[in-house]
Coordinates of C-alpha atoms and ligand atoms in Angstrom, one line a residue:
M19 CA 16.9 -8.2 8.7
R20 CA 15.9 -4.8 8.8
F21 CA 15.4 -2.1 6.1
Q22 CA 17.8 0.6 5.7
R23 CA 16.6 4.0 6.1
H24 CA 17.6 6.4 3.2
P25 CA 19.8 9.4 4.4
A26 CA 17.5 12.5 2.6
N27 CA 14.6 10.8 4.4
P28 CA 11.8 12.5 4.7
L29 CA 11.6 12.5 0.8
L30 CA 8.3 14.2 0.6
R31 CA 6.9 16.5 2.9
P32 CA 3.3 18.7 2.6
N33 CA 3.4 21.4 0.5
P34 CA 1.8 24.8 1.7
L35 CA 1.5 25.9 -1.7
H36 CA -1.1 23.9 -2.7
Q37 CA -4.3 23.9 -0.2
W38 CA -4.7 20.1 -1.1
E39 CA -1.8 18.8 0.0
A40 CA -1.1 21.7 2.7
I41 CA -1.5 19.4 6.3
N42 CA -0.4 15.6 5.3
V43 CA 1.5 13.5 2.2
F44 CA 1.5 10.2 3.1
N45 CA 0.8 6.3 2.0
P46 CA 2.1 6.2 -1.5
A47 CA 2.1 3.9 -4.7
V48 CA 5.2 3.7 -6.7
V49 CA 5.7 2.1 -10.0
Q50 CA 8.7 2.6 -12.6
H51 CA 7.4 3.6 -16.3
N52 CA 9.2 4.6 -19.3
G53 CA 12.6 5.2 -16.9
L54 CA 11.1 7.2 -14.5
F55 CA 9.7 6.5 -11.1
Y56 CA 6.0 7.7 -10.7
M57 CA 4.6 8.4 -7.3
L58 CA 0.9 8.4 -6.5
Y59 CA 0.2 9.5 -2.9
R60 CA -2.5 10.3 -0.7
A61 CA -2.6 14.2 0.1
Q62 CA -4.8 16.0 2.9
G63 CA -5.4 19.9 3.2
V64 CA -7.0 21.4 5.9
D65 CA -10.4 20.2 5.2
Y66 CA -8.7 16.7 5.6
V67 CA -10.2 15.2 2.7
S68 CA -8.0 12.8 1.0
H69 CA -6.8 13.4 -3.1
I70 CA -4.4 11.4 -4.7
G71 CA -1.1 13.5 -6.1
C72 CA 1.3 12.5 -8.3
A73 CA 5.0 13.1 -8.3
L74 CA 8.0 11.9 -10.9
S75 CA 11.8 11.4 -10.3
A76 CA 14.6 9.9 -12.1
D77 CA 16.3 8.3 -9.3
G78 CA 13.1 7.4 -6.8
I79 CA 14.6 10.2 -4.1
H80 CA 14.1 13.7 -5.5
W81 CA 10.7 14.3 -6.7
N82 CA 8.6 17.0 -8.7
R83 CA 5.0 17.3 -7.8
L84 CA 2.4 17.9 -10.4
E85 CA 0.2 21.0 -9.4
K86 CA -2.8 19.4 -9.3
P87 CA -4.2 16.2 -7.6
V88 CA -4.7 13.0 -10.5
L89 CA -7.6 11.6 -8.3
S90 CA -10.1 13.7 -6.0
P91 CA -13.5 12.8 -5.0
H92 CA -15.8 12.1 -7.8
Q93 CA -18.6 9.6 -6.4
G94 CA -20.6 12.0 -4.4
A95 CA -21.9 10.4 -1.2
D96 CA -19.9 7.5 -1.7
D97 CA -16.5 9.4 -1.7
Y98 CA -16.9 13.0 -0.7
R99 CA -14.7 12.4 2.6
G100 CA -11.6 11.0 0.1
V101 CA -10.0 8.9 -1.8
E102 CA -7.1 7.2 0.1
D103 CA -4.0 4.8 0.2
P104 CA -3.5 4.1 -3.6
R105 CA -1.6 1.3 -4.3
V106 CA -0.8 0.5 -8.3
T107 CA 0.0 -3.1 -10.2
P108 CA 1.1 -2.9 -13.8
L109 CA -0.7 -5.7 -15.2
D110 CA -2.2 -6.4 -19.1
G111 CA -0.1 -3.8 -20.2
A112 CA -1.9 -1.2 -18.2
F113 CA -2.2 0.5 -14.4
Y114 CA -4.6 -0.4 -12.1
M115 CA -4.6 1.7 -9.0
T116 CA -6.5 0.2 -5.7
Y117 CA -7.9 2.8 -3.3
T118 CA -10.2 3.3 -0.6
A119 CA -13.6 5.1 -0.9
Y120 CA -14.7 7.1 2.0
G121 CA -17.8 8.5 2.1
A122 CA -21.3 8.8 3.8
H123 CA -21.5 5.3 4.5
S124 CA -17.7 4.6 5.9
F125 CA -15.5 3.3 3.2
F126 CA -15.1 0.5 0.5
P127 CA -12.6 -0.6 -1.9
M128 CA -12.4 0.6 -5.3
I129 CA -10.4 -0.4 -8.4
A130 CA -9.4 2.0 -11.1
R131 CA -7.4 1.9 -14.6
S132 CA -5.0 4.2 -16.3
E133 CA -2.6 3.9 -19.4
N134 CA -0.5 6.7 -18.8
L135 CA -0.5 7.1 -14.6
I136 CA -2.0 10.2 -14.9
V137 CA -5.6 10.0 -16.2
W138 CA -7.7 7.6 -14.2
E139 CA -11.3 5.8 -14.9
D140 CA -12.9 3.6 -12.3
V141 CA -13.1 0.2 -13.2
G142 CA -15.7 -0.8 -10.0
P143 CA -15.8 -1.5 -6.6
L144 CA -14.2 -4.9 -4.8
E145 CA -17.4 -5.0 -3.2
R146 CA -19.7 -2.4 -1.2
A147 CA -18.5 -3.2 2.2
E148 CA -16.2 -1.7 4.7
N149 CA -12.9 -3.3 3.4
K150 CA -9.4 -1.8 2.5
D151 CA -5.8 -2.5 1.8
H152 CA -6.6 -4.2 -1.3
V153 CA -4.2 -4.4 -4.1
L154 CA -3.9 -6.5 -7.2
F155 CA -1.6 -9.0 -8.1
P156 CA 0.5 -8.0 -11.4
E157 CA -0.2 -11.3 -13.2
K158 CA -3.0 -13.7 -13.3
I159 CA -2.7 -17.0 -11.3
G160 CA -4.4 -20.1 -12.3
G161 CA -6.0 -18.2 -15.2
R162 CA -7.7 -15.6 -13.3
Y163 CA -6.9 -12.1 -11.4
A164 CA -6.1 -12.3 -8.1
I165 CA -6.5 -9.6 -5.2
L166 CA -5.5 -9.3 -1.5
H167 CA -7.9 -7.2 0.6
R168 CA -8.6 -6.7 4.1
R169 CA -12.0 -7.5 6.0
P170 CA -11.1 -6.8 9.6
P171 CA -8.7 -8.0 11.1
D172 CA -7.6 -10.6 8.5
I173 CA -5.7 -10.5 4.8
W174 CA -8.2 -12.0 2.5
L175 CA -7.4 -13.4 -1.0
A176 CA -10.2 -13.4 -3.8
F177 CA -10.2 -14.1 -7.8
S178 CA -12.0 -12.2 -10.9
D179 CA -12.1 -13.3 -14.7
D180 CA -12.9 -9.8 -15.5
L181 CA -11.9 -7.2 -12.4
I182 CA -15.4 -6.7 -11.8
H183 CA -17.0 -9.8 -10.4
W184 CA -15.2 -11.0 -7.5
T185 CA -15.5 -14.7 -5.7
D186 CA -13.4 -17.5 -3.8
H187 CA -13.0 -15.0 -1.0
R188 CA -11.1 -16.7 1.8
P189 CA -8.9 -15.1 5.0
I190 CA -5.2 -16.3 4.6
L191 CA -3.2 -14.0 7.1
S192 CA -4.4 -13.1 10.7
P193 CA -3.3 -11.5 13.8
R194 CA -1.5 -13.9 16.0
P195 CA -2.9 -12.8 19.2
D196 CA 0.4 -13.9 21.1
N197 CA 2.7 -12.3 18.7
G198 CA 2.9 -8.9 20.5
W199 CA 3.5 -6.4 17.4
D200 CA 1.2 -7.9 14.8
N201 CA -1.8 -9.0 17.7
T202 CA -4.7 -6.7 16.5
R203 CA -5.0 -6.0 12.5
V204 CA -3.0 -7.1 9.5
G205 CA -3.3 -5.4 6.0
A206 CA -1.3 -6.0 2.9
S207 CA 1.0 -3.6 2.1
G208 CA 2.3 -2.9 -1.9
V209 CA 2.3 -5.5 -4.9
P210 CA 3.2 -8.9 -4.0
V211 CA 6.6 -9.6 -5.4
R212 CA 7.2 -12.4 -7.4
V213 CA 10.4 -14.5 -6.4
K214 CA 11.6 -18.1 -7.5
E215 CA 10.2 -19.1 -4.0
G216 CA 6.7 -18.0 -4.3
W217 CA 5.0 -14.5 -3.5
L218 CA 6.6 -11.9 -1.3
L219 CA 3.5 -10.7 0.5
F220 CA 4.5 -7.5 2.2
Y221 CA 2.2 -6.5 5.0
H222 CA 1.7 -3.9 8.1
A223 CA 0.3 -5.0 11.3
Y224 CA -1.0 -2.7 14.3
D225 CA -0.9 -4.0 18.2
Q226 CA -3.1 -3.1 21.1
N227 CA -1.3 0.2 21.5
H228 CA -1.9 1.3 17.5
V229 CA 1.7 1.2 16.8
Y230 CA 1.9 0.1 13.2
R231 CA 5.0 -2.1 12.0
Q232 CA 6.1 -3.8 8.6
S233 CA 6.7 -7.2 7.6
V234 CA 6.8 -9.8 4.8
A235 CA 5.7 -13.3 4.3
L236 CA 5.9 -15.9 1.4
L237 CA 3.0 -17.2 0.0
D238 CA 2.7 -20.2 -2.4
G239 CA 3.4 -19.5 -6.0
D240 CA 0.6 -21.3 -7.8
D241 CA -1.6 -20.9 -4.7
P242 CA -1.0 -17.7 -3.2
A243 CA -4.2 -19.0 -0.2
R244 CA -1.4 -20.8 1.3
V245 CA 1.4 -19.4 3.6
I246 CA 4.6 -21.1 3.2
H247 CA 6.4 -19.0 6.0
R248 CA 5.6 -16.0 8.0
P249 CA 8.5 -15.0 10.2
V250 CA 7.8 -14.2 13.9
G251 CA 9.1 -10.5 13.5
F252 CA 8.9 -7.4 11.6
F253 CA 11.7 -5.7 9.5
L254 CA 10.4 -1.8 10.3
E255 CA 9.1 -0.2 13.3
P256 CA 8.6 3.7 14.1
E257 CA 11.8 5.2 15.1
E258 CA 12.6 8.4 13.8
T259 CA 10.8 11.6 15.4
W260 CA 8.9 11.7 11.8
E261 CA 7.6 8.4 12.3
L262 CA 6.7 8.8 15.9
K263 CA 5.1 12.0 15.8
G264 CA 2.6 13.3 13.1
D265 CA -0.6 13.6 12.2
V266 CA -1.4 9.7 13.5
P267 CA 1.8 9.0 16.2
N268 CA 4.1 5.6 15.9
V269 CA 2.9 4.8 12.3
V270 CA 5.0 3.2 9.5
F271 CA 2.9 2.5 6.6
S272 CA 3.7 1.3 3.2
C273 CA 1.7 0.8 -0.2
A274 CA 5.0 0.2 -2.1
N275 CA 7.6 -2.5 -2.3
I276 CA 9.1 -2.3 -5.5
V277 CA 12.0 -4.2 -6.9
V278 CA 14.9 -1.9 -8.1
G279 CA 18.2 -3.4 -9.3
D280 CA 18.7 -5.9 -6.5
Q281 CA 17.4 -3.9 -3.8
V282 CA 13.7 -3.7 -2.5
Y283 CA 12.8 -0.1 -2.3
L284 CA 10.0 0.2 0.5
Y285 CA 8.2 3.7 0.5
Y286 CA 6.2 4.6 3.4
A287 CA 4.5 7.4 5.5
G288 CA 5.5 8.3 9.0
A289 CA 2.6 9.3 11.4
D290 CA 0.6 9.9 8.1
R291 CA 2.4 13.2 7.3
V292 CA 5.5 12.3 5.4
I293 CA 6.9 9.9 3.1
G294 CA 10.1 8.4 3.3
L295 CA 12.2 5.4 1.9
A296 CA 14.0 2.4 3.3
T297 CA 15.8 -0.2 1.5
A298 CA 17.0 -3.8 2.0
P299 CA 18.5 -6.1 -0.5
L300 CA 16.2 -8.5 -2.1
A301 CA 18.3 -11.9 -1.5
D302 CA 18.0 -10.6 2.5
V303 CA 14.3 -9.8 2.0
V304 CA 13.8 -13.2 0.6
E305 CA 16.2 -15.0 3.3
F306 CA 14.1 -13.3 6.2
A307 CA 10.7 -14.2 4.7
T308 CA 11.6 -18.0 4.2
S309 CA 13.7 -18.7 7.6
S310 CA 13.4 -16.2 10.1
Ligands
BMA414 C1 -5.1 3.0 8.3 C2 -5.6 3.6 7.0 C3 -3.8 4.2 6.7 C4 -3.4 5.0 7.8 C5 -3.4 4.2 9.2 C6 -2.8 5.0 10.3 O1 -6.5 2.6 8.8 O2 -6.4 4.7 7.6 O3 -4.4 5.4 6.0 O4 -2.2 5.5 7.6 O5 -4.6 3.8 9.6 O6 -3.4 5.7 10.7

């Protein structure tokens, strides 16, 4: 199974009219709300400080951007180098953005909340340690909030009663040293997708040559610490020129895998510079995640 690239790719490019997004736009979250698609994307200008911009679309293909970022560094020394890699989870009637705060002491994972996807307020850090690729599940599991995160090089799971205190941290998915493409590091992509078979955990991995690829595994519906099946292969790797060359070469990196009708829309960045879309029937993704 392979995802099909959209013929209009790349859908979003850097915008030289806005200083803050003049060099790179990448790693977007996408959610559907009030009949529109909202994209929250990471953007960099010539200073390489990351902001989070917002674009709106009626069809998920053609986007109109807001003039200004919706989130910029605001925590002084903790994030003055940027706010990065948003993932957005609809939960409890609101939206939660998990993003990486990059500051004086490296980076750590933050959680913010919004009712309208434009005005964001911080909830707090998941932990003040080198960690990223964190994303909330869209519903409580066993009565508690659940989150995926990444303490290098593994994907971890943790739980919370209040989204502030996180416990029961444990690694659930690791690189496979003998398996070429995902032998070095793994991290979650977008919000896990609930299907009747369990949770689809979309993830990225890179190998010893720093080539980023995308795949998906199946987690148990009630106990997502349990990996039911993990395909040997991947479903997307850098092939197009804009995926092979950019700010960081050989990268397809996704923070959004949403279900639209009977399709999965995987939004992703090519080479940390532009944003594209690839799609696949949900039924094919489930088959891949359960049997290949
Ligand atoms: C990761 C993250 C992503 C980036 C990727 C490839 O560590 O920082 O933002 O897209 O590297 O450069």
